[in-house]
JSON list of C-alpha atoms in Angstrom, two decimals:
[
{"chain": "A", "resi": 1, "resn": "THR", "atom": "CA", "xyz": [-15.37, 3.53, 4.30]},
{"chain": "A", "resi": 2, "resn": "ASP", "atom": "CA", "xyz": [-16.62, 3.57, 7.90]},
{"chain": "A", "resi": 3, "resn": "LEU", "atom": "CA", "xyz": [-14.54, 6.70, 8.53]},
{"chain": "A", "resi": 4, "resn": "ALA", "atom": "CA", "xyz": [-16.03, 8.35, 5.48]},
{"chain": "A", "resi": 5, "resn": "ASP", "atom": "CA", "xyz": [-19.53, 7.46, 6.65]},
{"chain": "A", "resi": 6, "resn": "ALA", "atom": "CA", "xyz": [-18.73, 9.00, 10.03]},
{"chain": "A", "resi": 7, "resn": "GLY", "atom": "CA", "xyz": [-17.55, 12.21, 8.38]},
{"chain": "A", "resi": 8, "resn": "PHE", "atom": "CA", "xyz": [-13.91, 11.74, 9.43]},
{"chain": "A", "resi": 9, "resn": "LEU", "atom": "CA", "xyz": [-12.66, 11.93, 5.85]},
{"chain": "A", "resi": 10, "resn": "ARG", "atom": "CA", "xyz": [-13.93, 12.31, 2.32]},
{"chain": "A", "resi": 11, "resn": "THR", "atom": "CA", "xyz": [-14.51, 9.21, 0.25]},
{"chain": "A", "resi": 12, "resn": "ALA", "atom": "CA", "xyz": [-12.24, 10.65, -2.45]},
{"chain": "A", "resi": 13, "resn": "ALA", "atom": "CA", "xyz": [-9.29, 10.45, -0.05]},
{"chain": "A", "resi": 14, "resn": "ILE", "atom": "CA", "xyz": [-9.55, 6.69, 0.44]},
{"chain": "A", "resi": 15, "resn": "PRO", "atom": "CA", "xyz": [-7.75, 5.55, -2.77]},
{"chain": "A", "resi": 16, "resn": "PHE", "atom": "CA", "xyz": [-4.83, 7.86, -1.99]},
{"chain": "A", "resi": 17, "resn": "LEU", "atom": "CA", "xyz": [-4.51, 6.59, 1.57]},
{"chain": "A", "resi": 18, "resn": "GLU", "atom": "CA", "xyz": [-4.61, 2.98, 0.39]},
{"chain": "A", "resi": 19, "resn": "ALA", "atom": "CA", "xyz": [-1.96, 3.63, -2.28]},
{"chain": "A", "resi": 20, "resn": "MET", "atom": "CA", "xyz": [0.16, 5.56, 0.23]},
{"chain": "A", "resi": 21, "resn": "VAL", "atom": "CA", "xyz": [0.36, 2.61, 2.62]},
{"chain": "A", "resi": 22, "resn": "ARG", "atom": "CA", "xyz": [0.81, -0.06, -0.03]},
{"chain": "A", "resi": 23, "resn": "GLY", "atom": "CA", "xyz": [3.41, 2.10, -1.78]},
{"chain": "A", "resi": 24, "resn": "ARG", "atom": "CA", "xyz": [5.44, 2.10, 1.48]},
{"chain": "A", "resi": 25, "resn": "LEU", "atom": "CA", "xyz": [5.51, 5.85, 2.05]},
{"chain": "A", "resi": 26, "resn": "ASN", "atom": "CA", "xyz": [6.67, 7.04, 5.47]},
{"chain": "A", "resi": 27, "resn": "VAL", "atom": "CA", "xyz": [3.73, 8.67, 7.22]},
{"chain": "A", "resi": 28, "resn": "LEU", "atom": "CA", "xyz": [3.39, 11.10, 10.13]},
{"chain": "A", "resi": 29, "resn": "VAL", "atom": "CA", "xyz": [-0.10, 11.15, 11.63]},
{"chain": "A", "resi": 30, "resn": "ALA", "atom": "CA", "xyz": [-0.22, 14.54, 13.36]},
{"chain": "A", "resi": 31, "resn": "GLY", "atom": "CA", "xyz": [-2.71, 16.55, 15.36]},
{"chain": "A", "resi": 32, "resn": "GLY", "atom": "CA", "xyz": [-3.61, 17.92, 18.75]},
{"chain": "A", "resi": 33, "resn": "THR", "atom": "CA", "xyz": [-4.76, 16.07, 21.84]},
{"chain": "A", "resi": 34, "resn": "GLY", "atom": "CA", "xyz": [-7.89, 13.97, 21.35]},
{"chain": "A", "resi": 35, "resn": "THR", "atom": "CA", "xyz": [-7.99, 14.18, 17.57]},
{"chain": "A", "resi": 36, "resn": "GLY", "atom": "CA", "xyz": [-7.88, 10.41, 17.01]},
{"chain": "A", "resi": 37, "resn": "LYS", "atom": "CA", "xyz": [-4.25, 9.96, 15.95]},
{"chain": "A", "resi": 38, "resn": "THR", "atom": "CA", "xyz": [-3.85, 6.49, 17.43]},
{"chain": "A", "resi": 39, "resn": "THR", "atom": "CA", "xyz": [-7.18, 5.28, 16.06]},
{"chain": "A", "resi": 40, "resn": "PHE", "atom": "CA", "xyz": [-6.35, 6.54, 12.58]},
{"chain": "A", "resi": 41, "resn": "ALA", "atom": "CA", "xyz": [-2.87, 5.00, 12.69]},
{"chain": "A", "resi": 42, "resn": "ARG", "atom": "CA", "xyz": [-4.53, 1.69, 13.57]},
{"chain": "A", "resi": 43, "resn": "VAL", "atom": "CA", "xyz": [-6.80, 1.98, 10.52]},
{"chain": "A", "resi": 44, "resn": "LEU", "atom": "CA", "xyz": [-3.84, 2.72, 8.24]},
{"chain": "A", "resi": 45, "resn": "CYS", "atom": "CA", "xyz": [-1.89, -0.24, 9.59]},
{"chain": "A", "resi": 46, "resn": "ARG", "atom": "CA", "xyz": [-4.74, -2.56, 8.67]},
{"chain": "A", "resi": 47, "resn": "LEU", "atom": "CA", "xyz": [-3.94, -1.74, 5.04]},
{"chain": "A", "resi": 48, "resn": "VAL", "atom": "CA", "xyz": [-0.43, -3.22, 5.34]},
{"chain": "A", "resi": 49, "resn": "PRO", "atom": "CA", "xyz": [-0.14, -6.40, 3.21]},
{"chain": "A", "resi": 50, "resn": "SER", "atom": "CA", "xyz": [-0.39, -9.57, 5.29]},
{"chain": "A", "resi": 51, "resn": "ARG", "atom": "CA", "xyz": [3.00, -10.86, 4.10]},
{"chain": "A", "resi": 52, "resn": "GLU", "atom": "CA", "xyz": [4.84, -7.99, 5.84]},
{"chain": "A", "resi": 53, "resn": "ARG", "atom": "CA", "xyz": [6.13, -8.01, 9.40]},
{"chain": "A", "resi": 54, "resn": "LEU", "atom": "CA", "xyz": [5.05, -5.05, 11.51]},
{"chain": "A", "resi": 55, "resn": "VAL", "atom": "CA", "xyz": [6.61, -4.06, 14.85]},
{"chain": "A", "resi": 56, "resn": "THR", "atom": "CA", "xyz": [4.64, -1.61, 16.99]},
{"chain": "A", "resi": 57, "resn": "ILE", "atom": "CA", "xyz": [6.28, 0.43, 19.76]},
{"chain": "A", "resi": 58, "resn": "GLU", "atom": "CA", "xyz": [4.27, 2.25, 22.42]},
{"chain": "A", "resi": 59, "resn": "ASP", "atom": "CA", "xyz": [4.57, 3.63, 25.94]},
{"chain": "A", "resi": 60, "resn": "GLN", "atom": "CA", "xyz": [1.22, 2.03, 26.71]},
{"chain": "A", "resi": 61, "resn": "ALA", "atom": "CA", "xyz": [-0.29, -0.49, 24.33]},
{"chain": "A", "resi": 62, "resn": "GLU", "atom": "CA", "xyz": [-3.25, 1.02, 22.49]},
{"chain": "A", "resi": 63, "resn": "LEU", "atom": "CA", "xyz": [-2.91, -0.17, 18.91]},
{"chain": "A", "resi": 64, "resn": "HIS", "atom": "CA", "xyz": [-3.36, -3.90, 19.67]},
{"chain": "A", "resi": 65, "resn": "LEU", "atom": "CA", "xyz": [-2.59, -4.75, 16.04]},
{"chain": "A", "resi": 66, "resn": "TRP", "atom": "CA", "xyz": [-1.23, -8.17, 17.01]},
{"chain": "A", "resi": 67, "resn": "ARG", "atom": "CA", "xyz": [-4.87, -9.20, 17.37]},
{"chain": "A", "resi": 68, "resn": "GLU", "atom": "CA", "xyz": [-5.62, -8.36, 13.74]},
{"chain": "A", "resi": 69, "resn": "LEU", "atom": "CA", "xyz": [-2.43, -8.75, 11.67]},
{"chain": "A", "resi": 70, "resn": "PRO", "atom": "CA", "xyz": [-0.82, -12.15, 10.97]},
{"chain": "A", "resi": 71, "resn": "ASP", "atom": "CA", "xyz": [2.79, -11.02, 11.57]},
{"chain": "A", "resi": 72, "resn": "CYS", "atom": "CA", "xyz": [2.84, -8.26, 14.14]},
{"chain": "A", "resi": 73, "resn": "VAL", "atom": "CA", "xyz": [5.07, -7.88, 17.20]},
{"chain": "A", "resi": 74, "resn": "SER", "atom": "CA", "xyz": [3.99, -5.44, 19.92]},
{"chain": "A", "resi": 75, "resn": "LEU", "atom": "CA", "xyz": [6.65, -3.80, 22.12]},
{"chain": "A", "resi": 76, "resn": "GLU", "atom": "CA", "xyz": [5.64, -1.75, 25.14]},
{"chain": "A", "resi": 77, "resn": "GLY", "atom": "CA", "xyz": [7.69, 0.57, 27.31]},
{"chain": "A", "resi": 78, "resn": "ARG", "atom": "CA", "xyz": [7.91, 0.26, 31.06]},
{"chain": "A", "resi": 79, "resn": "PRO", "atom": "CA", "xyz": [8.47, 2.89, 33.76]},
{"chain": "A", "resi": 80, "resn": "ALA", "atom": "CA", "xyz": [11.13, 2.50, 36.43]},
{"chain": "A", "resi": 81, "resn": "ASN", "atom": "CA", "xyz": [10.22, 0.72, 39.65]},
{"chain": "A", "resi": 82, "resn": "ILE", "atom": "CA", "xyz": [10.18, 2.44, 43.04]},
{"chain": "A", "resi": 83, "resn": "GLU", "atom": "CA", "xyz": [13.97, 1.98, 43.20]},
{"chain": "A", "resi": 84, "resn": "GLY", "atom": "CA", "xyz": [14.41, 3.81, 39.91]},
{"chain": "A", "resi": 85, "resn": "ARG", "atom": "CA", "xyz": [15.39, 0.68, 37.99]},
{"chain": "A", "resi": 86, "resn": "GLY", "atom": "CA", "xyz": [14.02, -1.44, 35.20]},
{"chain": "A", "resi": 87, "resn": "ALA", "atom": "CA", "xyz": [12.77, 1.32, 32.93]},
{"chain": "A", "resi": 88, "resn": "ILE", "atom": "CA", "xyz": [12.37, 0.42, 29.26]},
{"chain": "A", "resi": 89, "resn": "GLY", "atom": "CA", "xyz": [12.17, 3.49, 27.04]},
{"chain": "A", "resi": 90, "resn": "ILE", "atom": "CA", "xyz": [11.00, 3.97, 23.49]},
{"chain": "A", "resi": 91, "resn": "THR", "atom": "CA", "xyz": [14.55, 4.59, 22.24]},
{"chain": "A", "resi": 92, "resn": "GLY", "atom": "CA", "xyz": [15.66, 1.19, 23.51]},
{"chain": "A", "resi": 93, "resn": "LEU", "atom": "CA", "xyz": [12.61, -0.46, 21.98]},
{"chain": "A", "resi": 94, "resn": "VAL", "atom": "CA", "xyz": [13.37, 1.05, 18.57]},
{"chain": "A", "resi": 95, "resn": "HIS", "atom": "CA", "xyz": [16.83, -0.55, 18.68]},
{"chain": "A", "resi": 96, "resn": "GLU", "atom": "CA", "xyz": [15.27, -3.85, 19.78]},
{"chain": "A", "resi": 97, "resn": "ALA", "atom": "CA", "xyz": [12.73, -3.66, 16.95]},
{"chain": "A", "resi": 98, "resn": "LEU", "atom": "CA", "xyz": [15.49, -3.35, 14.35]},
{"chain": "A", "resi": 99, "resn": "ARG", "atom": "CA", "xyz": [16.77, -6.79, 15.42]},
{"chain": "A", "resi": 100, "resn": "MET", "atom": "CA", "xyz": [13.42, -8.38, 14.62]},
{"chain": "A", "resi": 101, "resn": "SER", "atom": "CA", "xyz": [13.68, -7.98, 10.84]},
{"chain": "A", "resi": 102, "resn": "PRO", "atom": "CA", "xyz": [10.62, -5.75, 10.53]},
{"chain": "A", "resi": 103, "resn": "ASP", "atom": "CA", "xyz": [9.28, -4.57, 7.19]},
{"chain": "A", "resi": 104, "resn": "ARG", "atom": "CA", "xyz": [7.72, -1.56, 8.92]},
{"chain": "A", "resi": 105, "resn": "ILE", "atom": "CA", "xyz": [7.93, 0.10, 12.31]},
{"chain": "A", "resi": 106, "resn": "VAL", "atom": "CA", "xyz": [4.99, 1.87, 13.94]},
{"chain": "A", "resi": 107, "resn": "ILE", "atom": "CA", "xyz": [5.52, 4.17, 16.92]},
{"chain": "A", "resi": 108, "resn": "GLY", "atom": "CA", "xyz": [2.38, 4.96, 18.90]},
{"chain": "A", "resi": 109, "resn": "GLU", "atom": "CA", "xyz": [3.53, 8.52, 19.51]},
{"chain": "A", "resi": 110, "resn": "VAL", "atom": "CA", "xyz": [6.92, 10.17, 19.09]},
{"chain": "A", "resi": 111, "resn": "ARG", "atom": "CA", "xyz": [7.48, 12.26, 22.21]},
{"chain": "A", "resi": 112, "resn": "GLY", "atom": "CA", "xyz": [11.23, 12.53, 22.67]},
{"chain": "A", "resi": 113, "resn": "ALA", "atom": "CA", "xyz": [14.72, 11.45, 21.64]},
{"chain": "A", "resi": 114, "resn": "GLU", "atom": "CA", "xyz": [13.41, 8.33, 19.90]},
{"chain": "A", "resi": 115, "resn": "ALA", "atom": "CA", "xyz": [12.51, 10.63, 16.98]},
{"chain": "A", "resi": 116, "resn": "LEU", "atom": "CA", "xyz": [16.10, 10.38, 15.75]},
{"chain": "A", "resi": 117, "resn": "ASP", "atom": "CA", "xyz": [16.03, 6.58, 15.93]},
{"chain": "A", "resi": 118, "resn": "LEU", "atom": "CA", "xyz": [12.78, 6.56, 13.97]},
{"chain": "A", "resi": 119, "resn": "LEU", "atom": "CA", "xyz": [14.35, 8.67, 11.22]},
{"chain": "A", "resi": 120, "resn": "ASP", "atom": "CA", "xyz": [17.34, 6.33, 11.10]},
{"chain": "A", "resi": 121, "resn": "ALA", "atom": "CA", "xyz": [15.05, 3.30, 10.89]},
{"chain": "A", "resi": 122, "resn": "MET", "atom": "CA", "xyz": [13.03, 4.81, 8.05]},
{"chain": "A", "resi": 123, "resn": "ASN", "atom": "CA", "xyz": [16.23, 5.63, 6.19]},
{"chain": "A", "resi": 124, "resn": "THR", "atom": "CA", "xyz": [17.86, 2.21, 6.57]},
{"chain": "A", "resi": 125, "resn": "GLY", "atom": "CA", "xyz": [15.53, -0.26, 4.92]},
{"chain": "A", "resi": 126, "resn": "HIS", "atom": "CA", "xyz": [12.20, 0.22, 6.67]},
{"chain": "A", "resi": 127, "resn": "PRO", "atom": "CA", "xyz": [10.09, 2.39, 4.35]},
{"chain": "A", "resi": 128, "resn": "GLY", "atom": "CA", "xyz": [6.39, 2.47, 4.96]},
{"chain": "A", "resi": 129, "resn": "SER", "atom": "CA", "xyz": [6.73, 3.21, 8.65]},
{"chain": "A", "resi": 130, "resn": "ILE", "atom": "CA", "xyz": [4.01, 5.11, 10.50]},
{"chain": "A", "resi": 131, "resn": "CYS", "atom": "CA", "xyz": [4.12, 7.20, 13.66]},
{"chain": "A", "resi": 132, "resn": "THR", "atom": "CA", "xyz": [1.94, 9.73, 15.42]},
{"chain": "A", "resi": 133, "resn": "ILE", "atom": "CA", "xyz": [3.13, 13.09, 16.69]},
{"chain": "A", "resi": 134, "resn": "HIS", "atom": "CA", "xyz": [1.48, 15.95, 18.54]},
{"chain": "A", "resi": 135, "resn": "SER", "atom": "CA", "xyz": [1.31, 19.19, 16.53]},
{"chain": "A", "resi": 136, "resn": "GLU", "atom": "CA", "xyz": [-1.21, 21.98, 16.23]},
{"chain": "A", "resi": 137, "resn": "SER", "atom": "CA", "xyz": [-0.83, 22.47, 12.48]},
{"chain": "A", "resi": 138, "resn": "PRO", "atom": "CA", "xyz": [0.77, 20.79, 9.45]},
{"chain": "A", "resi": 139, "resn": "ARG", "atom": "CA", "xyz": [3.36, 23.59, 9.37]},
{"chain": "A", "resi": 140, "resn": "ASP", "atom": "CA", "xyz": [4.40, 22.88, 12.97]},
{"chain": "A", "resi": 141, "resn": "THR", "atom": "CA", "xyz": [4.82, 19.13, 12.47]},
{"chain": "A", "resi": 142, "resn": "LEU", "atom": "CA", "xyz": [8.30, 18.95, 10.95]},
{"chain": "A", "resi": 143, "resn": "PRO", "atom": "CA", "xyz": [9.94, 21.56, 13.24]},
{"chain": "A", "resi": 144, "resn": "ARG", "atom": "CA", "xyz": [8.51, 19.68, 16.22]},
{"chain": "A", "resi": 145, "resn": "LEU", "atom": "CA", "xyz": [9.88, 16.38, 14.92]},
{"chain": "A", "resi": 146, "resn": "ALA", "atom": "CA", "xyz": [13.28, 18.03, 14.51]},
{"chain": "A", "resi": 147, "resn": "ARG", "atom": "CA", "xyz": [13.19, 19.47, 18.04]},
{"chain": "A", "resi": 148, "resn": "LEU", "atom": "CA", "xyz": [12.40, 16.04, 19.46]},
{"chain": "A", "resi": 149, "resn": "ALA", "atom": "CA", "xyz": [15.24, 14.43, 17.49]},
{"chain": "A", "resi": 150, "resn": "LEU", "atom": "CA", "xyz": [17.66, 17.03, 18.87]},
{"chain": "A", "resi": 151, "resn": "ARG", "atom": "CA", "xyz": [16.99, 15.69, 22.38]},
{"chain": "A", "resi": 152, "resn": "ASN", "atom": "CA", "xyz": [18.95, 12.59, 21.43]},
{"chain": "A", "resi": 153, "resn": "PRO", "atom": "CA", "xyz": [22.57, 12.85, 22.63]},
{"chain": "A", "resi": 154, "resn": "ALA", "atom": "CA", "xyz": [23.68, 11.35, 19.31]},
{"chain": "A", "resi": 155, "resn": "SER", "atom": "CA", "xyz": [21.82, 13.96, 17.28]},
{"chain": "A", "resi": 156, "resn": "PRO", "atom": "CA", "xyz": [23.69, 15.92, 14.62]},
{"chain": "A", "resi": 157, "resn": "LEU", "atom": "CA", "xyz": [23.18, 19.65, 14.17]},
{"chain": "A", "resi": 158, "resn": "TYR", "atom": "CA", "xyz": [19.71, 21.07, 13.52]},
{"chain": "A", "resi": 159, "resn": "GLY", "atom": "CA", "xyz": [20.34, 21.52, 9.79]},
{"chain": "A", "resi": 160, "resn": "ALA", "atom": "CA", "xyz": [21.41, 17.90, 9.43]},
{"chain": "A", "resi": 161, "resn": "VAL", "atom": "CA", "xyz": [18.29, 16.72, 11.24]},
{"chain": "A", "resi": 162, "resn": "LEU", "atom": "CA", "xyz": [16.09, 18.76, 8.90]},
{"chain": "A", "resi": 163, "resn": "ALA", "atom": "CA", "xyz": [17.91, 17.28, 5.91]},
{"chain": "A", "resi": 164, "resn": "GLU", "atom": "CA", "xyz": [17.26, 13.80, 7.31]},
{"chain": "A", "resi": 165, "resn": "ILE", "atom": "CA", "xyz": [13.56, 14.59, 7.65]},
{"chain": "A", "resi": 166, "resn": "ALA", "atom": "CA", "xyz": [13.47, 15.82, 4.06]},
{"chain": "A", "resi": 167, "resn": "ARG", "atom": "CA", "xyz": [15.10, 12.60, 2.81]},
{"chain": "A", "resi": 168, "resn": "THR", "atom": "CA", "xyz": [13.03, 10.29, 4.98]},
{"chain": "A", "resi": 169, "resn": "GLY", "atom": "CA", "xyz": [9.51, 11.64, 5.48]},
{"chain": "A", "resi": 170, "resn": "ASP", "atom": "CA", "xyz": [6.89, 11.46, 2.77]},
{"chain": "A", "resi": 171, "resn": "VAL", "atom": "CA", "xyz": [3.40, 12.33, 4.01]},
{"chain": "A", "resi": 172, "resn": "VAL", "atom": "CA", "xyz": [1.83, 14.32, 6.86]},
{"chain": "A", "resi": 173, "resn": "LEU", "atom": "CA", "xyz": [-1.80, 13.57, 7.69]},
{"chain": "A", "resi": 174, "resn": "HIS", "atom": "CA", "xyz": [-3.09, 16.27, 10.03]},
{"chain": "A", "resi": 175, "resn": "LEU", "atom": "CA", "xyz": [-6.15, 15.66, 12.17]},
{"chain": "A", "resi": 176, "resn": "GLY", "atom": "CA", "xyz": [-8.37, 18.13, 13.95]},
{"chain": "A", "resi": 177, "resn": "VAL", "atom": "CA", "xyz": [-11.71, 18.57, 15.66]},
{"chain": "A", "resi": 178, "resn": "ALA", "atom": "CA", "xyz": [-14.61, 20.50, 14.13]},
{"chain": "A", "resi": 179, "resn": "SER", "atom": "CA", "xyz": [-17.86, 21.55, 15.78]},
{"chain": "A", "resi": 180, "resn": "GLU", "atom": "CA", "xyz": [-20.98, 20.87, 13.75]},
{"chain": "A", "resi": 181, "resn": "GLU", "atom": "CA", "xyz": [-24.30, 21.89, 15.24]},
{"chain": "A", "resi": 182, "resn": "GLY", "atom": "CA", "xyz": [-22.81, 21.74, 18.71]},
{"chain": "A", "resi": 183, "resn": "VAL", "atom": "CA", "xyz": [-21.27, 18.29, 18.16]},
{"chain": "A", "resi": 184, "resn": "ARG", "atom": "CA", "xyz": [-17.48, 17.90, 18.15]},
{"chain": "A", "resi": 185, "resn": "ARG", "atom": "CA", "xyz": [-16.26, 15.63, 15.38]},
{"chain": "A", "resi": 186, "resn": "ARG", "atom": "CA", "xyz": [-12.79, 14.41, 14.59]},
{"chain": "A", "resi": 187, "resn": "ARG", "atom": "CA", "xyz": [-11.68, 15.15, 11.03]},
{"chain": "A", "resi": 188, "resn": "LEU", "atom": "CA", "xyz": [-8.79, 14.50, 8.68]},
{"chain": "A", "resi": 189, "resn": "ARG", "atom": "CA", "xyz": [-8.03, 18.17, 8.09]},
{"chain": "A", "resi": 190, "resn": "SER", "atom": "CA", "xyz": [-5.28, 17.95, 5.47]},
{"chain": "A", "resi": 191, "resn": "ILE", "atom": "CA", "xyz": [-3.09, 15.60, 3.44]},
{"chain": "A", "resi": 192, "resn": "GLY", "atom": "CA", "xyz": [0.37, 16.99, 2.79]},
{"chain": "A", "resi": 193, "resn": "VAL", "atom": "CA", "xyz": [3.59, 15.81, 1.19]},
{"chain": "A", "resi": 194, "resn": "ILE", "atom": "CA", "xyz": [7.03, 16.69, 2.53]},
{"chain": "A", "resi": 195, "resn": "VAL", "atom": "CA", "xyz": [9.02, 18.79, 0.05]},
{"chain": "A", "resi": 196, "resn": "ASP", "atom": "CA", "xyz": [12.12, 20.97, 0.05]},
{"chain": "A", "resi": 197, "resn": "GLY", "atom": "CA", "xyz": [11.16, 24.50, 1.06]},
{"chain": "A", "resi": 198, "resn": "GLU", "atom": "CA", "xyz": [12.52, 27.72, -0.40]},
{"chain": "A", "resi": 199, "resn": "ASP", "atom": "CA", "xyz": [14.92, 28.13, 2.54]},
{"chain": "A", "resi": 200, "resn": "GLY", "atom": "CA", "xyz": [16.29, 24.63, 2.09]},
{"chain": "A", "resi": 201, "resn": "HIS", "atom": "CA", "xyz": [14.26, 23.32, 5.00]},
{"chain": "A", "resi": 202, "resn": "PRO", "atom": "CA", "xyz": [11.59, 20.65, 4.51]},
{"chain": "A", "resi": 203, "resn": "ALA", "atom": "CA", "xyz": [8.02, 21.91, 4.32]},
{"chain": "A", "resi": 204, "resn": "VAL", "atom": "CA", "xyz": [4.56, 20.37, 4.12]},
{"chain": "A", "resi": 205, "resn": "GLU", "atom": "CA", "xyz": [2.78, 21.04, 0.83]},
{"chain": "A", "resi": 206, "resn": "ASP", "atom": "CA", "xyz": [-0.96, 20.63, 1.13]},
{"chain": "A", "resi": 207, "resn": "LEU", "atom": "CA", "xyz": [-2.27, 18.23, -1.50]},
{"chain": "A", "resi": 208, "resn": "SER", "atom": "CA", "xyz": [-5.88, 18.56, -0.60]},
{"chain": "A", "resi": 209, "resn": "ALA", "atom": "CA", "xyz": [-7.68, 20.55, 2.08]},
{"chain": "A", "resi": 210, "resn": "VAL", "atom": "CA", "xyz": [-10.22, 18.05, 3.25]},
{"chain": "A", "resi": 211, "resn": "SER", "atom": "CA", "xyz": [-11.78, 19.94, 6.15]}
]
């Protein structure tokens, strides 16, 4: 309700968002730079039932959900040292997370080859996962996710990746920034579901324009 009071979203959207998380739908929180993706993902994760184990994966810890949730493990990447050793990447952390018996996996932001590992995790017993991804529009979100997954050396062909996204993804929440009387405000611009498009590729069908 605080987000509704701040004008980030409409009050009517709240029951859907609550049901979406508790119903264990896989969610992509998308938007451009500075639109509040991480903050909104944190709010959504607070709706996860307390009995579930959550594993968060980030390059730099920003979610800090271990402070608020009773069963949350936080994994953080690490750059290489000056000798080029010791790096811990997101892809490796996804594999490590799968050994921790998580109910859900949250990735702070999908930026590279770990996109394929996320899709595999969502499709192998971890529904209800949440991640953020940079995209300028709802329509651009799924092609970008596919392009990132293709960076993985183990990636199948582009068509197979798109089919995996169609089977795995459920909801795209796209954020943006609007100017109101000279003040820039972050907004939940659209709520979309992932469906099979006319060309056989997954597409985002807008449920409700909330801008």
